[in-house]
Each structure stands twice: as C-alpha cells, then as structure tokens.
Short mmCIF file of C-alpha atoms and ligand atoms in Angstrom, two decimals:
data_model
loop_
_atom_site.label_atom_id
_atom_site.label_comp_id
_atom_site.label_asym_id
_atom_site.label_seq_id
_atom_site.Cartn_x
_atom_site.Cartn_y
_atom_site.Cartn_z
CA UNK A 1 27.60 -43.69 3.34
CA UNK A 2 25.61 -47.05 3.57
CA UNK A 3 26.31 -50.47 1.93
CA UNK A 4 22.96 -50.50 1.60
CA UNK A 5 22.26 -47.44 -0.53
CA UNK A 6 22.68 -48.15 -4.12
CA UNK A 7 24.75 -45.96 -6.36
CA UNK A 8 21.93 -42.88 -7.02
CA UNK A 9 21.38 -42.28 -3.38
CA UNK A 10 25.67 -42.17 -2.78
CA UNK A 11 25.69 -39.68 -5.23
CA UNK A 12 22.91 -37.45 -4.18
CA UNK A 13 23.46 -34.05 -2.52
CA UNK A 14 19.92 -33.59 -0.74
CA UNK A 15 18.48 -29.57 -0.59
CA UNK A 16 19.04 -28.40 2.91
CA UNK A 17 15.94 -26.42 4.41
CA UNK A 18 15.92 -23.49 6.32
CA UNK A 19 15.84 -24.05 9.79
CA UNK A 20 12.55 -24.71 11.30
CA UNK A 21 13.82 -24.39 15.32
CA UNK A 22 11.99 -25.89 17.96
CA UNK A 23 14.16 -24.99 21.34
CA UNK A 24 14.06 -21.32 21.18
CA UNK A 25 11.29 -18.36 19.85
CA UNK A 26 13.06 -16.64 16.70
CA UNK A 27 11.85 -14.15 14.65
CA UNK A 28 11.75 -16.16 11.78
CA UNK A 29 13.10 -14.57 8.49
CA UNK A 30 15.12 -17.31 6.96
CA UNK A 31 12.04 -19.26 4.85
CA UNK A 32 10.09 -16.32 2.82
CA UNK A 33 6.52 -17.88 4.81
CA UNK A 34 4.23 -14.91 4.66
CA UNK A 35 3.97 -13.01 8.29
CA UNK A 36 0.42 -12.36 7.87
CA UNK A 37 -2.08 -15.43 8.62
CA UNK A 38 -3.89 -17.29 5.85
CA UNK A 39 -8.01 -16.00 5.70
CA UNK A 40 -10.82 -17.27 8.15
CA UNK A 41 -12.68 -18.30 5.13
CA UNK A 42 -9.47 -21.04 4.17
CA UNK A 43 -9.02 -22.29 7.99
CA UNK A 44 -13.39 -22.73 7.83
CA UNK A 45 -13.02 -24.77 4.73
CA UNK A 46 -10.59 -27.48 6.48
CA UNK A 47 -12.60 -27.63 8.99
CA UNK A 48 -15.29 -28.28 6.91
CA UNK A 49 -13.23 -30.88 5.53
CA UNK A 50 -11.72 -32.87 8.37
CA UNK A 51 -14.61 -34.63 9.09
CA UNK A 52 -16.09 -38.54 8.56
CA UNK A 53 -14.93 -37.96 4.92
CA UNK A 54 -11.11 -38.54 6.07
CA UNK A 55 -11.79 -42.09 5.75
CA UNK A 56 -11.92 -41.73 1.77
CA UNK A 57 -9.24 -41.30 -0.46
CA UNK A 58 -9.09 -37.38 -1.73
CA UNK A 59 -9.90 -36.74 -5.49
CA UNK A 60 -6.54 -37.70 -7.36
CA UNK A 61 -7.59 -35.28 -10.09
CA UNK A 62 -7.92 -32.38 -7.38
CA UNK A 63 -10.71 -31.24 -9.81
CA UNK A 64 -12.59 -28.49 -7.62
CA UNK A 65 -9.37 -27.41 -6.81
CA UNK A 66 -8.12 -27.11 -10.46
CA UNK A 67 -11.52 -25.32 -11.59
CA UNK A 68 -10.75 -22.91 -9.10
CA UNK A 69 -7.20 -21.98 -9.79
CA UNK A 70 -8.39 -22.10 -13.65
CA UNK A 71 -10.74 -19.19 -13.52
CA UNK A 72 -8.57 -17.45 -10.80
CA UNK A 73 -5.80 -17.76 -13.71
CA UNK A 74 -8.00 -16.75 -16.21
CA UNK A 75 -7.15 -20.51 -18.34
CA UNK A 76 -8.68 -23.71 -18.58
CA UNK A 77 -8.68 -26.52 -15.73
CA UNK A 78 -6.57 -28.97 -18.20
CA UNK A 79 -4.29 -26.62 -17.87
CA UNK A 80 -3.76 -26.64 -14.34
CA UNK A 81 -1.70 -29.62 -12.36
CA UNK A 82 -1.81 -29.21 -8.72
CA UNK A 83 0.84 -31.10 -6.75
CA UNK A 84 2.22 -31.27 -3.23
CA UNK A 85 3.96 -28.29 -2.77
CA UNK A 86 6.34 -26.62 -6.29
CA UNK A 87 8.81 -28.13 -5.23
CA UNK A 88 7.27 -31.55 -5.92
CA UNK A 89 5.54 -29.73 -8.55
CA UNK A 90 9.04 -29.19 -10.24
CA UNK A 91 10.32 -32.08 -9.08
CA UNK A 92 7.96 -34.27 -11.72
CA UNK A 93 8.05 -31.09 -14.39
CA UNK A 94 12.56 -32.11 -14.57
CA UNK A 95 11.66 -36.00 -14.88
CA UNK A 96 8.65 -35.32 -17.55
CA UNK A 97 10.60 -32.56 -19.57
CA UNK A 98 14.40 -32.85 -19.64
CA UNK A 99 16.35 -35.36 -21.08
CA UNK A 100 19.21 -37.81 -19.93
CA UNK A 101 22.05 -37.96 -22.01
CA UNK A 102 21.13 -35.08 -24.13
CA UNK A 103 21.48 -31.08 -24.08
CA UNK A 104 22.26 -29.75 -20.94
CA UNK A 105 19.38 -27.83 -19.02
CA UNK A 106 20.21 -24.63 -18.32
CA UNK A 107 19.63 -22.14 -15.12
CA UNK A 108 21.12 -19.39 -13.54
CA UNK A 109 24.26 -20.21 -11.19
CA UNK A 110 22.51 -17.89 -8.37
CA UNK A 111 18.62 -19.46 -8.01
CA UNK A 112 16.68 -21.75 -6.11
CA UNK A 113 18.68 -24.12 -4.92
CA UNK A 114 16.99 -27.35 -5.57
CA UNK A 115 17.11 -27.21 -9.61
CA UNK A 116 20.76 -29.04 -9.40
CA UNK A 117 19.19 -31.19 -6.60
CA UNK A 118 16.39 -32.58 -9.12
CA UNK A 119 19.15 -32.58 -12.37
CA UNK A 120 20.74 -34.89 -10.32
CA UNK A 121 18.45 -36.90 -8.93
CA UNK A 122 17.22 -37.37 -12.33
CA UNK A 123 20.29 -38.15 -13.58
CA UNK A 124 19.47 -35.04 -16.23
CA UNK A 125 22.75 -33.07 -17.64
CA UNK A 126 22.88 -29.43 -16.30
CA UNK A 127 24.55 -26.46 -16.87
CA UNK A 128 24.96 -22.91 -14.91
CA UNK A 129 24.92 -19.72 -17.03
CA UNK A 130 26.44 -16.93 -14.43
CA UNK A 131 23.94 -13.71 -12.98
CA UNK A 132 25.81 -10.42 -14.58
CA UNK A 133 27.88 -8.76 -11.24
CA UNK A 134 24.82 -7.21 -10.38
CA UNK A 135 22.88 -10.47 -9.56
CA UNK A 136 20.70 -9.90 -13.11
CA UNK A 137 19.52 -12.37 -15.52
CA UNK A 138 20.75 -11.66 -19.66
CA UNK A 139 17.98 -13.56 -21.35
CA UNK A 140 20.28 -13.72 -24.59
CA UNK A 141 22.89 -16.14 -22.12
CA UNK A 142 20.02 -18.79 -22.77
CA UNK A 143 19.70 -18.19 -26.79
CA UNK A 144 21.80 -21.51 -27.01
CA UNK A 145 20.89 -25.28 -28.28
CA UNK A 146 20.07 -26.65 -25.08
CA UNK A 147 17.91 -29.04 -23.45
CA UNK A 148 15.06 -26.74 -21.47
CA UNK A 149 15.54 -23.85 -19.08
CA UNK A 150 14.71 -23.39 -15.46
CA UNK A 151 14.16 -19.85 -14.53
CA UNK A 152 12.71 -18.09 -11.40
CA UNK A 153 11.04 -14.93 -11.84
CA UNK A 154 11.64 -13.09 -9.90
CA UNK A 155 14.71 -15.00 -9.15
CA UNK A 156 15.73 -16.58 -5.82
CA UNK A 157 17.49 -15.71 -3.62
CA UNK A 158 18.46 -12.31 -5.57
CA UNK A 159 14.38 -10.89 -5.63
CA UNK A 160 15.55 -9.29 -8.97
CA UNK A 161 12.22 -9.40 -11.56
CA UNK A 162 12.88 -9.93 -15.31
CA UNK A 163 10.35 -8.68 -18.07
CA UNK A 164 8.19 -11.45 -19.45
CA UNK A 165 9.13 -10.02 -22.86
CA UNK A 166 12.51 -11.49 -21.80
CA UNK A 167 11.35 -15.09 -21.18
CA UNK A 168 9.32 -15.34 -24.02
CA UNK A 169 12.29 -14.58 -26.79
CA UNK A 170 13.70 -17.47 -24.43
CA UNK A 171 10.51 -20.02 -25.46
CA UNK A 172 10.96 -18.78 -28.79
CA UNK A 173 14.30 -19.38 -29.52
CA UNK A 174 13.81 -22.96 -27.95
CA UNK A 175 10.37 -23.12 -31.17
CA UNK A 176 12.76 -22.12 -33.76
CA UNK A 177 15.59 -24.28 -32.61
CA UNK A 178 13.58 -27.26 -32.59
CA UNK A 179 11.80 -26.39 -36.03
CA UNK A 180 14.97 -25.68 -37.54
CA UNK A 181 16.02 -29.57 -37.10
CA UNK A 182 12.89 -30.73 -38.28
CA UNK A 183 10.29 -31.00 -35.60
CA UNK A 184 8.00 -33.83 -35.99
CA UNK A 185 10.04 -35.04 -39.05
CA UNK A 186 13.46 -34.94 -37.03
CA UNK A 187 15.13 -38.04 -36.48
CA UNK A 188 13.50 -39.67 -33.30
CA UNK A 189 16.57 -38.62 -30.88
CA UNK A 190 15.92 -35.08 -31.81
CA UNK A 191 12.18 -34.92 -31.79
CA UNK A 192 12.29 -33.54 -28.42
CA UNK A 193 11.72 -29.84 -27.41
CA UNK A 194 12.84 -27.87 -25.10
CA UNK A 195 10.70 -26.77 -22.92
CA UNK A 196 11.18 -23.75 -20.51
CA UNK A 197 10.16 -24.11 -16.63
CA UNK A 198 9.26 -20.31 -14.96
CA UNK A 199 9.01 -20.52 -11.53
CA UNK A 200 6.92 -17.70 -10.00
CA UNK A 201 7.12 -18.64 -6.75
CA UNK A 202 7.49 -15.20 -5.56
CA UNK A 203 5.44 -13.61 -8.59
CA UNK A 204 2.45 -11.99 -6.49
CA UNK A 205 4.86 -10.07 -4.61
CA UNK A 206 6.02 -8.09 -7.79
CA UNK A 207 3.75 -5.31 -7.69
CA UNK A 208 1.15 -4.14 -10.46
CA UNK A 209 2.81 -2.11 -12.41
CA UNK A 210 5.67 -4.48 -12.83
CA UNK A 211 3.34 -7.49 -13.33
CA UNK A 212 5.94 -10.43 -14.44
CA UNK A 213 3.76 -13.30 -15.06
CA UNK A 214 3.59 -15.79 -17.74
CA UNK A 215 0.69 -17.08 -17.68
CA UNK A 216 -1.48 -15.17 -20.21
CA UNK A 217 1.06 -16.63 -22.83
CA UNK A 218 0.72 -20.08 -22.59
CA UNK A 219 -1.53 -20.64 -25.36
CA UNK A 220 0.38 -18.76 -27.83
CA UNK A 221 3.71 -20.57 -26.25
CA UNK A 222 2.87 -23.97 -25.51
CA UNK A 223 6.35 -24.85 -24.56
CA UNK A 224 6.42 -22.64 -21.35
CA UNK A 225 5.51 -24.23 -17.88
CA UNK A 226 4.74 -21.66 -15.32
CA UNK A 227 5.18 -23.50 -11.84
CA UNK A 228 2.99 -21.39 -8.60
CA UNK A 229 2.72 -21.72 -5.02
CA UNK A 230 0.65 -20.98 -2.51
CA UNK A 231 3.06 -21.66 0.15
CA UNK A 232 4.13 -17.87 0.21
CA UNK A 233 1.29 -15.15 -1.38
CA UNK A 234 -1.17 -17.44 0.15
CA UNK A 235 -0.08 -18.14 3.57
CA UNK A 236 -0.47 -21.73 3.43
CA UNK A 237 3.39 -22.93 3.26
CA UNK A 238 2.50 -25.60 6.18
CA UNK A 239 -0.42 -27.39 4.28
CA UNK A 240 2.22 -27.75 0.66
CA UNK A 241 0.12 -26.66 -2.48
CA UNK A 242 2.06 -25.79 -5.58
CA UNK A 243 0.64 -26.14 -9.66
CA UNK A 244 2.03 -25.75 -12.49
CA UNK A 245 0.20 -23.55 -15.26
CA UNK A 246 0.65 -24.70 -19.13
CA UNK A 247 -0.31 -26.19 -22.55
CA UNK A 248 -2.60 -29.53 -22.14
CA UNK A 249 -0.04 -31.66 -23.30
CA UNK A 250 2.74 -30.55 -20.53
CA UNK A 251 -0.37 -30.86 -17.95
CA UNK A 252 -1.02 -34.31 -18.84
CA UNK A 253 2.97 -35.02 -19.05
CA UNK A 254 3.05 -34.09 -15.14
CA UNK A 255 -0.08 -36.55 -14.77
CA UNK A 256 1.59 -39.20 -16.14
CA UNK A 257 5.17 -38.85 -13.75
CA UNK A 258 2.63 -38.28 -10.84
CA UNK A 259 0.77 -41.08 -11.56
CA UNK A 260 3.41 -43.35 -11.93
CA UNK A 261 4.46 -42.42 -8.19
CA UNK A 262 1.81 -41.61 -5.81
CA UNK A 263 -1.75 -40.74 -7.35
CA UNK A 264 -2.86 -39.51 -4.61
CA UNK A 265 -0.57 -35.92 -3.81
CA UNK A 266 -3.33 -33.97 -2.29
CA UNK A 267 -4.88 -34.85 0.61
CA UNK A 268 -8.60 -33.97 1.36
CA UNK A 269 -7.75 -31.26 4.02
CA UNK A 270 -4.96 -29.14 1.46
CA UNK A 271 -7.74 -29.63 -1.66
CA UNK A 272 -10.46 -28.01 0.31
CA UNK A 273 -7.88 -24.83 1.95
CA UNK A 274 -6.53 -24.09 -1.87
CA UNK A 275 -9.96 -24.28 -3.27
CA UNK A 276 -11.02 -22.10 -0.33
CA UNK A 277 -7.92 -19.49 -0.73
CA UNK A 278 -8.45 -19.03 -4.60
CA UNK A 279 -11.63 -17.19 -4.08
CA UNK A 280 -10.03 -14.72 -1.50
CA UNK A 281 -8.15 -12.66 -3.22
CA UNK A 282 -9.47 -9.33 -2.29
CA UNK A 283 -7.85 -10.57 1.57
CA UNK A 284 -4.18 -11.64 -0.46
CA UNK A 285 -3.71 -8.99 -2.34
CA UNK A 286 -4.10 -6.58 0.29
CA UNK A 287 -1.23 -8.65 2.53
CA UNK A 288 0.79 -9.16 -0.09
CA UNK A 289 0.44 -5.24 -0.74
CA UNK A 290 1.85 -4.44 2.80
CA UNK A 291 4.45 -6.80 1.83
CA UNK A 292 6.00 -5.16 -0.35
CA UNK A 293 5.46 -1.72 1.26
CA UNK A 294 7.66 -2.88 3.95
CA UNK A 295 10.16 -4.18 1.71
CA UNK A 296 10.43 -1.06 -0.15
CA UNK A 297 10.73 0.71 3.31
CA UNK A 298 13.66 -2.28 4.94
CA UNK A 299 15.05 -1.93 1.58
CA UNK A 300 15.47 1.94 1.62
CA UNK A 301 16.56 2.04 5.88
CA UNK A 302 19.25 -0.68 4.63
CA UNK A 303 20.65 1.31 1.95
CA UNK A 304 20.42 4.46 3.51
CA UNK A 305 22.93 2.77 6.23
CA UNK A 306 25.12 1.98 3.76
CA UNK A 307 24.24 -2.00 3.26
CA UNK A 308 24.19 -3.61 -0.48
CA UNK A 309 20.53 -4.08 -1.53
CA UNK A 310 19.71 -5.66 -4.62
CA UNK A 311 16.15 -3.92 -5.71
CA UNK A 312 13.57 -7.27 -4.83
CA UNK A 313 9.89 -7.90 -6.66
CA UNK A 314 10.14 -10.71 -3.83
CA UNK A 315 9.13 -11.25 -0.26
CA UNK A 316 12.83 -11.26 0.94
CA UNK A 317 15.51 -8.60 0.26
CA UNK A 318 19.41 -9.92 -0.69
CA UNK A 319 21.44 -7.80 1.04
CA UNK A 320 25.03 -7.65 2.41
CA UNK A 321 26.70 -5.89 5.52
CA UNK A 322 28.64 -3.06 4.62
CA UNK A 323 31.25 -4.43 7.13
CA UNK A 324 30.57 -7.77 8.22
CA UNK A 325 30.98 -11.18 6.56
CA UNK A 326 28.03 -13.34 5.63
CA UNK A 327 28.98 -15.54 8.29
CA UNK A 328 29.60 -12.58 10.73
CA UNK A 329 26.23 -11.23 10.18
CA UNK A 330 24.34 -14.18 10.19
CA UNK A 331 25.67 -14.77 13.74
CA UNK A 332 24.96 -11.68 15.06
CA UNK A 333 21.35 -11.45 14.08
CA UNK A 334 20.84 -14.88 15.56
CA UNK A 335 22.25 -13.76 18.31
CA UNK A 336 19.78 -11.33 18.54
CA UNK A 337 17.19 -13.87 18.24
CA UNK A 338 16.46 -13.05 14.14
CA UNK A 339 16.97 -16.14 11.27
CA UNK A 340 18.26 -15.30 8.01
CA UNK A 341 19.05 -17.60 5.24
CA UNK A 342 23.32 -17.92 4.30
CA UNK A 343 24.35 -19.33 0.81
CA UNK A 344 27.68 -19.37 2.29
CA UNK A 345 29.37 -20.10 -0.99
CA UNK A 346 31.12 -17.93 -4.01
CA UNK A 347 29.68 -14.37 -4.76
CA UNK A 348 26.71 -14.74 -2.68
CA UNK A 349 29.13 -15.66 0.72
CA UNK A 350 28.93 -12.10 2.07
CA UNK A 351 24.82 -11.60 1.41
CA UNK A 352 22.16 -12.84 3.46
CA UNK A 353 18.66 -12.95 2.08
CA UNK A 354 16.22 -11.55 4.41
CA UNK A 355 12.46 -12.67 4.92
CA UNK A 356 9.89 -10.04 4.68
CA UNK A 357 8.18 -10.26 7.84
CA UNK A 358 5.78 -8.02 9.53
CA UNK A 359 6.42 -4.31 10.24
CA UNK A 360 7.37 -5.21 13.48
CA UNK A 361 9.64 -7.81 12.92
CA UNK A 362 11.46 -6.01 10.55
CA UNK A 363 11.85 -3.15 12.86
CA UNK A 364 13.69 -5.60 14.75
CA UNK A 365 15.60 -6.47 12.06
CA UNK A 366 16.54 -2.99 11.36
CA UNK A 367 17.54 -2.16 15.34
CA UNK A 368 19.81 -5.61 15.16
CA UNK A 369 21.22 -4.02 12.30
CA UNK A 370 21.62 -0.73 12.98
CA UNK A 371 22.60 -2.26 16.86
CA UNK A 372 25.66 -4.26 14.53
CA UNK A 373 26.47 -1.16 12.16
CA UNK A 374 28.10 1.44 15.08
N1 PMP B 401 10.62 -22.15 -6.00
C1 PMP B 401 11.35 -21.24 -5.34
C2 PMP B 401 12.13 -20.25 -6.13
C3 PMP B 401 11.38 -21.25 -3.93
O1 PMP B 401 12.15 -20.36 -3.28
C4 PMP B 401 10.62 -22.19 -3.23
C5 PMP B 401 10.61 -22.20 -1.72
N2 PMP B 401 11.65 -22.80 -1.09
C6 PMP B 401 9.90 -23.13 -3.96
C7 PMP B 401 9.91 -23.08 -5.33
C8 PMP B 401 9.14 -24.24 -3.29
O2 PMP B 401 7.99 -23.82 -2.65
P1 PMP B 401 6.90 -24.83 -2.13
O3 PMP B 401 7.41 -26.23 -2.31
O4 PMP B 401 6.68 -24.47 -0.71
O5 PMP B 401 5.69 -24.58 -2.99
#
C-alpha cells in the first residue's frame, strides 16, 4: 500500500503471469506458448519491417493487417479490431460493453483468470456461475437478465470445448431479453444490451471435426464479440497480437476505448509479422495438428496411469495426480526441471494444467510423472 495510490489502484488485485524464469533452463509448460517456431515467411516480414521506417509512427488503423485477418476469417475488415495482445483486446471489449452499476456480467467461476481482474478494474459488477463437477459449462446457467457474458471456448484452464449451438441460444436469450423491455424505445437506463464476449483463444487447437468457432455467426448475431490471438496457434506470443471479430458497431465501440488511450497499439514490427502469419496457414495448421496429436497421446499415457484428465480441445491438458496434491506435484515436476501452471485455490487446488509442448518435452513430462507415480 502507497499514500500515493488513489483508491482504484488499493483495491486492485493485478493477474499474476506465469513464470517467465531467467536463472535456470526449464522445460517450459506453464504459459500454453506453442513449442513449434513461428514460419520463416513471418520472421522475413519483420525484418522487412525494422528498417528506416521505425522512425514513423505505425498505421493506428492496422489496416493491411485487418484486410488480412478479414479474408483469413472469411468477414469484412470493419469487422476486425486488432489490439496489443487479447488480453488488451478484452481489456477495452469490458470498458466498451459492460456496465457500472447495472446487471452483473456473468462468467464461469473456473476460466481465464483476468475477466475478474478487468470487472474490477472497471469498476463493472460481476458474477460467477459454477462449472458442473466435471469442469463443464451448462449454457442454460447464463439464460438469466444479466449484463453481458464472458465465455472461453474452449474454456481455460479446463480445455473442455462447448458447441457453438450452445453460445448462440446464449446471444439469443440476451436479443429477446433486451427486446422484451423495449429496445430502442426502453427507457434510456435500459437501452443497453448485453452483449456476449467468446474468447477463442485456444479455438484452432479444437480439431476439425469439432470446429467451435463463432465467427461465421456474427452477422446474423450482432451482439457476439469473438476475441482471437495469435499469441498461441500462431507462435507469436512474444510480439502480442490479439483481435476481436464482430458486428461494425462493437468494432468501432473498441476504436473508440482504444482511441481514447493509446492510438497507436501496434507497432510497425507486430503489424507486418500478423499480416505475414495470416497468409501461412497451410504451415499452422499442420503444427497445430501435431498439437493436438500429442495431447490426445499425454492425455491417454496420463489416464492410463491412473491421473484425472479432463478431455481438452486446448493446447494444455487439466489434469490431477492420482496421489499427490496440486502443490505436491507442482514441486516435484519443477524439481525435475518442468513448469506447470497451479490455481492453487478451491476445486481446481489439486489440478495442474499442463502446456502442450513438443513430443519431446512431453515425454519428459510423462517420465517425471511416471518417475513421481511408483
Ligand atoms: N484468453 C485466454 C483464455 C488466455 O488463456 C489467454 C492467455 N493468457 C489470453 C486470452 C491472452 O492472450 P494474449 O494476450 O497473449 O493474446
């Protein structure tokens, strides 16, 4: 505590990152970064851009950028905000949506871990709705008056996947609530909908056939936001790139918080690398596909020795010792020179969630495991 912090920052309880050591060469499993290294084409294109050109401010609009993720979206470049990293991405998306002083904003008790950090900071009212025992979203928990919705999919730090169907009858109910008091004709305090935030941070590691994204519905559901990142399917976590996906008016919303803070989110060197890394997808999807063939393999090994696995469309796995604490575990993997990530609080205390890294680092994993499991 400072006398010279005013009364927001006393009350703040900042996100805490996962560590990022320095002192000592860990395999590093604790941050969901991708194992695989991003595409010669992307590192050529910052090259390319860190040149004379660094003495000019970068494009505010990030327009190449935003024609690029447009088509590789399949929707239009007003549709697209690009920002520095999702989480600053989400960051604006809570102050331009949500309300103070009205409805709360709901998400899941078990998710990312910054969504309270922003309600706060925003001074927006929030409220938890509880993961079933098995970790799993119910859809109909949100089909309540409320002010927005903040969903991961798949969810954080589970990996569990919900159907899109499942989302949208979420968006809808907020439509019908909101026409039901009026809509445009409502009295002003109510002429406010809800609007629902999906984060697909970890969507491209869902696989095909379970394809969970939202985005082809935004134009028939123009109150859904869908927040991306390249920071994990695109190997570029160190350079921050994140967008949101939506209707033109919740585009231009995030415009207007960004550009009453910093118009300038992007510099020159990240615009050029995601420009560069949306037109090399034939490279991603085939890392992302060994992904989540070694996930499906960890997963199976883990189970097999008898640890908890909750089924992950992610690039981590959730999973708990069938003998150890959380705390216990965690210790002796670092021991063993391996960094997992600890929610050490309430049900998910005893579970670690697990990084997928390459197929040798997770035979490392397994051996520290199986070296812990006699
Ligand atoms: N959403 C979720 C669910 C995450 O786990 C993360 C990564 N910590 C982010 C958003 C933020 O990712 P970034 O800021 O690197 O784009």
């Amino acid at each position: 505590m400072s006398v010279y912090w005013n009364s927001l920052v006393r009350g703040l309880s900042p996100y805490v990152p996962g560590e990022q050591p320095r002192d000592r060469k860990f395999i590093k499993l604790n941050t969901n970064e991708n194992p695989y290294p991003p595409p010669p084409g992307v590192i050529r294109a910052i090259e390319e851009a860190a040149g004379a050109e660094l003495r000019l401010y970068p494009d505010p609009s990030c327009t190449l950028l935003r024609e690029e993720a447009a088509s590789f979206f399949g929707v239009k470049p007003e549709q697209v905000f690009a920002g520095n990293g999702s989480d600053e991405v989400l960051a604006f998306a809570f102050a331009a949506f949500f309300e103070p002083g009205a409805k709360p904003v709901l998400f899941p008790d078990i998710s990312y871990s910054f969504y309270p950090v922003y309600a706060r900071f925003w001074n927006l009212p929030s409220r938890t709705v509880p993961l079933k025992e098995d970790f799993s979203i119910d859809c109909r928990d949100y089909l309540i008056p409320s002010g927005g919705a903040v969903i991961a999919n798949p969810n954080a730090p589970t990996g569990r996947g919900l159907p899109v169907r499942d989302l949208l009858s979420i968006a809808e109910y907020m439509e019908r609530e909101f026409a039901a008091k009026g809509g445009d004709d409502a009295p002003l305090s109510d002429r406010k909908e809800p609007v629902l935030i999906i984060d697909e941070a970890y969507a491209a590691f869902a696989g095909e056939e379970d394809a969970v994204s939202a985005v082809p519905y935004i134009d028939t559901h123009p109150n859904i936001l869908v927040v991306h990142t390249l920071s994990k399917s695109a190997s570029l976590a160190g350079l921050r790139i994140g967008f949101a996906i939506g209707s033109e008016e919740l585009i231009e919303g995030l415009c207007r918080v960004r550009d009453s803070f910093n118009s300038y989110t992007l510099d020159r060197l990240a615009q050029a690398a995601a420009a560069a890394a949306f037109r090399e997808k034939a490279y991603y999807d085939e890392a992302n596909r060994k992904i989540i063939v070694t996930r499906n393999r960890v997963s199976a090994v883990l189970a097999d020795m008898g640890f908890s696995v909750i089924p992950s469309q992610a690039n981590f796995v959730f999973v708990r010792h069938p003998k150890k604490s959380g705390d216990e575990f965690f210790a002796c993997l670092k021991g063993r020179g391996i960094l997992a990530r600890h929610f050490n609080t309430g049900r998910t205390a005893d579970y670690l969630r697990v990084s997928i890294g390459s197929d040798a680092e997770m035979d490392a994993f397994l051996e520290a495991c199986r070296g812990e499991n006699p």
